[in-house]
Amino acid sequence: MPGDSVDKENMITCTAPVNIAVIKYWGKRNEDLILPINSSLSVTLHQDQLKTTTTVATSRSFQEDRIWLNGKEEDISHPRLQSCLREIRRLARKRRNNAGPGFDATALSHKVHICSINNFPTAAGLASSAAGFACLVYTLARVFGVEGELSGIARQGSGSACRSMYGGFVQWIMGQQEDGKDSLAQQVEPESHWPELRILVLVASAERKPVGSTSGMQTSVQTSSLLKHRAESVVPGRMVEMTEAVRRKDFAAFAELTMKDSNQFHATCLDTYPPIFYLNNVSHRIISMVHRYNRHYGETRVAYTFDAGPNAVIFTLQQHIPEFVQMVQYFFPPEINGGQFIKGLSVDQAPLSEELKQAVGLEPMPKGINYIISTKAGPGPCVVEDPAQHLLGSDGLPKKTV
Ligand code: DP6
């Protein structure tokens, strides 16, 4: 049927990054609008290593809104997907009403097809909802000609997604208003600000899937008095200190706050009733290894942080990467060798001194870490200009390769 084909002008593909919080978001004051009980701050990871790609098409021939995630059709009636779609269409309508004659708003009356994939395995347990919702909102906005502040919409898909709307170092200001209009993300510094800063994702082997963030933080808000104390009395000061540390590129201050905040977040999980355990034996060993490494050198050269799962995200400066990676491989002898074990930015070989091995002095744990993704801070969402990269074909359905 000729009417079935989608014009190229009605199809847009964009990519969006993953972010890792160094001051954690945990707990909502409004579940529907996704308003947090404290502000948070994150580093956007480079999309060369970790990204979501999303294609959105509109056509008068589409019968209904549809979505495919990593090759599988999913239920579009999910309330968070609906919030994002509704908000973008609302802004598009507002724009049309203000735009006078000549403004082409035909797409507004059409249904959308959405197709999204990650360039990293979902099974790795890396948070994909932040990149996913950021990409969805960014791409929908392009398709419907919506410009300006979009982090407030991404936030309604998943709280942490609002921080993936910007590159570099990003804060999510909790806001005060009941309607959430002031609960938005803001760039603190761009990705070019601190080029020596490097990031390693240590993908830990896990036996089971942990409790999801949404339900986990709900139980924490209901039961943990430590979380209340953290949100009211600890995070406000830490946000100021962290912003300063980033601006000054003060690695030791940045690293210590990052570790303390990760530890306090996991302490609130333990203070939740019933308790939530996200860290496993591998995570605990990584924590010990980092502290012993830093103690050996008498300075804070490396930091760890953990989200709602056992994977560690490591921050360090470029000059320490080769030795640190060598040490990880020594204490966590991999199942796969060399090149396969380290993905992403290349890492030089380095010798590992006997003194360092002895100072760290841990029992090696074979296969504790599946692989390492070596990356750095990166940019926010981008439009993909090459039409060959669209994930939907001209029939509006996922291409066979997706
Ligand atoms: C531990 O953003 O996944 O990663 O808002 O319910 O979708 P929802 O939760 P989500 O929570 C992320 C929690 C965290 C910390 C962080 O990213 O700040």
mmCIF file with all atom_site columns, C-alpha atoms and ligand atoms in Angstrom, residues 19-21 23-26 28 34 40 80 127 129 155 157-161 163 172 213-214 217 265 306-308, ligand 1:
data_model
loop_
_atom_site.group_PDB
_atom_site.id
_atom_site.type_symbol
_atom_site.label_atom_id
_atom_site.label_alt_id
_atom_site.label_comp_id
_atom_site.label_asym_id
_atom_site.label_entity_id
_atom_site.label_seq_id
_atom_site.pdbx_PDB_ins_code
_atom_site.Cartn_x
_atom_site.Cartn_y
_atom_site.Cartn_z
_atom_site.occupancy
_atom_site.B_iso_or_equiv
_atom_site.pdbx_formal_charge
_atom_site.auth_seq_id
_atom_site.auth_comp_id
_atom_site.auth_asym_id
_atom_site.auth_atom_id
_atom_site.pdbx_PDB_model_num
ATOM   1  C CA  . ASN A 1 19  ? 25.263 8.803  33.481 1.00 0.00 ? 19  ASN A CA  1
ATOM   2  C CA  . ILE A 1 20  ? 26.722 7.748  36.807 1.00 0.00 ? 20  ILE A CA  1
ATOM   3  C CA  . ALA A 1 21  ? 25.822 9.674  39.951 1.00 0.00 ? 21  ALA A CA  1
ATOM   4  C CA  . ILE A 1 23  ? 25.999 12.324 44.660 1.00 0.00 ? 23  ILE A CA  1
ATOM   5  C CA  . LYS A 1 24  ? 23.152 9.815  44.554 1.00 0.00 ? 24  LYS A CA  1
ATOM   6  C CA  . TYR A 1 25  ? 19.442 10.303 43.996 1.00 0.00 ? 25  TYR A CA  1
ATOM   7  C CA  . TRP A 1 26  ? 17.486 7.914  46.225 1.00 0.00 ? 26  TRP A CA  1
ATOM   8  C CA  . LYS A 1 28  ? 10.943 10.541 45.826 1.00 0.00 ? 28  LYS A CA  1
ATOM   9  C CA  . ILE A 1 34  ? 9.180  11.822 39.927 1.00 0.00 ? 34  ILE A CA  1
ATOM   10 C CA  . SER A 1 40  ? 22.114 14.821 42.848 1.00 0.00 ? 40  SER A CA  1
ATOM   11 C CA  . ARG A 1 80  ? 6.076  6.586  32.317 1.00 0.00 ? 80  ARG A CA  1
ATOM   12 C CA  . ALA A 1 127 ? 21.351 1.195  34.223 1.00 0.00 ? 127 ALA A CA  1
ATOM   13 C CA  . SER A 1 129 ? 16.601 3.523  31.781 1.00 0.00 ? 129 SER A CA  1
ATOM   14 C CA  . ARG A 1 155 ? 12.648 13.167 34.558 1.00 0.00 ? 155 ARG A CA  1
ATOM   15 C CA  . GLY A 1 157 ? 10.371 8.813  32.428 1.00 0.00 ? 157 GLY A CA  1
ATOM   16 C CA  . SER A 1 158 ? 13.012 7.976  35.028 1.00 0.00 ? 158 SER A CA  1
ATOM   17 C CA  . GLY A 1 159 ? 14.474 10.357 37.605 1.00 0.00 ? 159 GLY A CA  1
ATOM   18 C CA  . SER A 1 160 ? 18.113 9.808  36.646 1.00 0.00 ? 160 SER A CA  1
ATOM   19 C CA  . ALA A 1 161 ? 17.229 10.289 32.930 1.00 0.00 ? 161 ALA A CA  1
ATOM   20 C CA  . ARG A 1 163 ? 20.804 14.134 34.001 1.00 0.00 ? 163 ARG A CA  1
ATOM   21 C CA  . TRP A 1 172 ? 19.680 17.647 39.099 1.00 0.00 ? 172 TRP A CA  1
ATOM   22 C CA  . SER A 1 213 ? 15.562 1.299  42.004 1.00 0.00 ? 213 SER A CA  1
ATOM   23 C CA  . THR A 1 214 ? 11.921 2.437  41.840 1.00 0.00 ? 214 THR A CA  1
ATOM   24 C CA  . MET A 1 217 ? 13.757 3.703  47.031 1.00 0.00 ? 217 MET A CA  1
ATOM   25 C CA  . PHE A 1 265 ? 23.622 5.400  49.805 1.00 0.00 ? 265 PHE A CA  1
ATOM   26 C CA  . PHE A 1 306 ? 28.052 1.681  43.040 1.00 0.00 ? 306 PHE A CA  1
ATOM   27 C CA  . ASP A 1 307 ? 24.406 2.085  41.997 1.00 0.00 ? 307 ASP A CA  1
ATOM   28 C CA  . ALA A 1 308 ? 21.563 -0.381 42.492 1.00 0.00 ? 308 ALA A CA  1
HETATM 29 C C1  . DP6 B 2 .   ? 21.012 4.371  42.494 1.00 0.00 ? 1   DP6 B C1  1
HETATM 30 O O1  . DP6 B 2 .   ? 16.373 6.934  38.091 1.00 0.00 ? 1   DP6 B O1  1
HETATM 31 O O2  . DP6 B 2 .   ? 16.464 4.413  38.030 1.00 0.00 ? 1   DP6 B O2  1
HETATM 32 O O3  . DP6 B 2 .   ? 21.143 4.945  40.184 1.00 0.00 ? 1   DP6 B O3  1
HETATM 33 O O4  . DP6 B 2 .   ? 13.296 7.535  39.100 1.00 0.00 ? 1   DP6 B O4  1
HETATM 34 O O5  . DP6 B 2 .   ? 12.366 5.366  39.864 1.00 0.00 ? 1   DP6 B O5  1
HETATM 35 O O6  . DP6 B 2 .   ? 13.253 5.589  37.534 1.00 0.00 ? 1   DP6 B O6  1
HETATM 36 P P1  . DP6 B 2 .   ? 13.363 6.054  38.989 1.00 0.00 ? 1   DP6 B P1  1
HETATM 37 O O7  . DP6 B 2 .   ? 14.790 5.567  39.499 1.00 0.00 ? 1   DP6 B O7  1
HETATM 38 P P2  . DP6 B 2 .   ? 16.218 5.653  38.814 1.00 0.00 ? 1   DP6 B P2  1
HETATM 39 O O8  . DP6 B 2 .   ? 17.150 5.636  40.119 1.00 0.00 ? 1   DP6 B O8  1
HETATM 40 C C2  . DP6 B 2 .   ? 18.527 5.760  40.052 1.00 0.00 ? 1   DP6 B C2  1
HETATM 41 C C3  . DP6 B 2 .   ? 19.122 5.498  41.385 1.00 0.00 ? 1   DP6 B C3  1
HETATM 42 C C4  . DP6 B 2 .   ? 20.640 5.403  41.414 1.00 0.00 ? 1   DP6 B C4  1
HETATM 43 C C5  . DP6 B 2 .   ? 21.275 6.722  41.823 1.00 0.00 ? 1   DP6 B C5  1
HETATM 44 C C6  . DP6 B 2 .   ? 21.337 7.805  40.782 1.00 0.00 ? 1   DP6 B C6  1
HETATM 45 O O9  . DP6 B 2 .   ? 21.434 7.526  39.573 1.00 0.00 ? 1   DP6 B O9  1
HETATM 46 O O10 . DP6 B 2 .   ? 21.341 8.977  41.207 1.00 0.00 ? 1   DP6 B O10 1
#
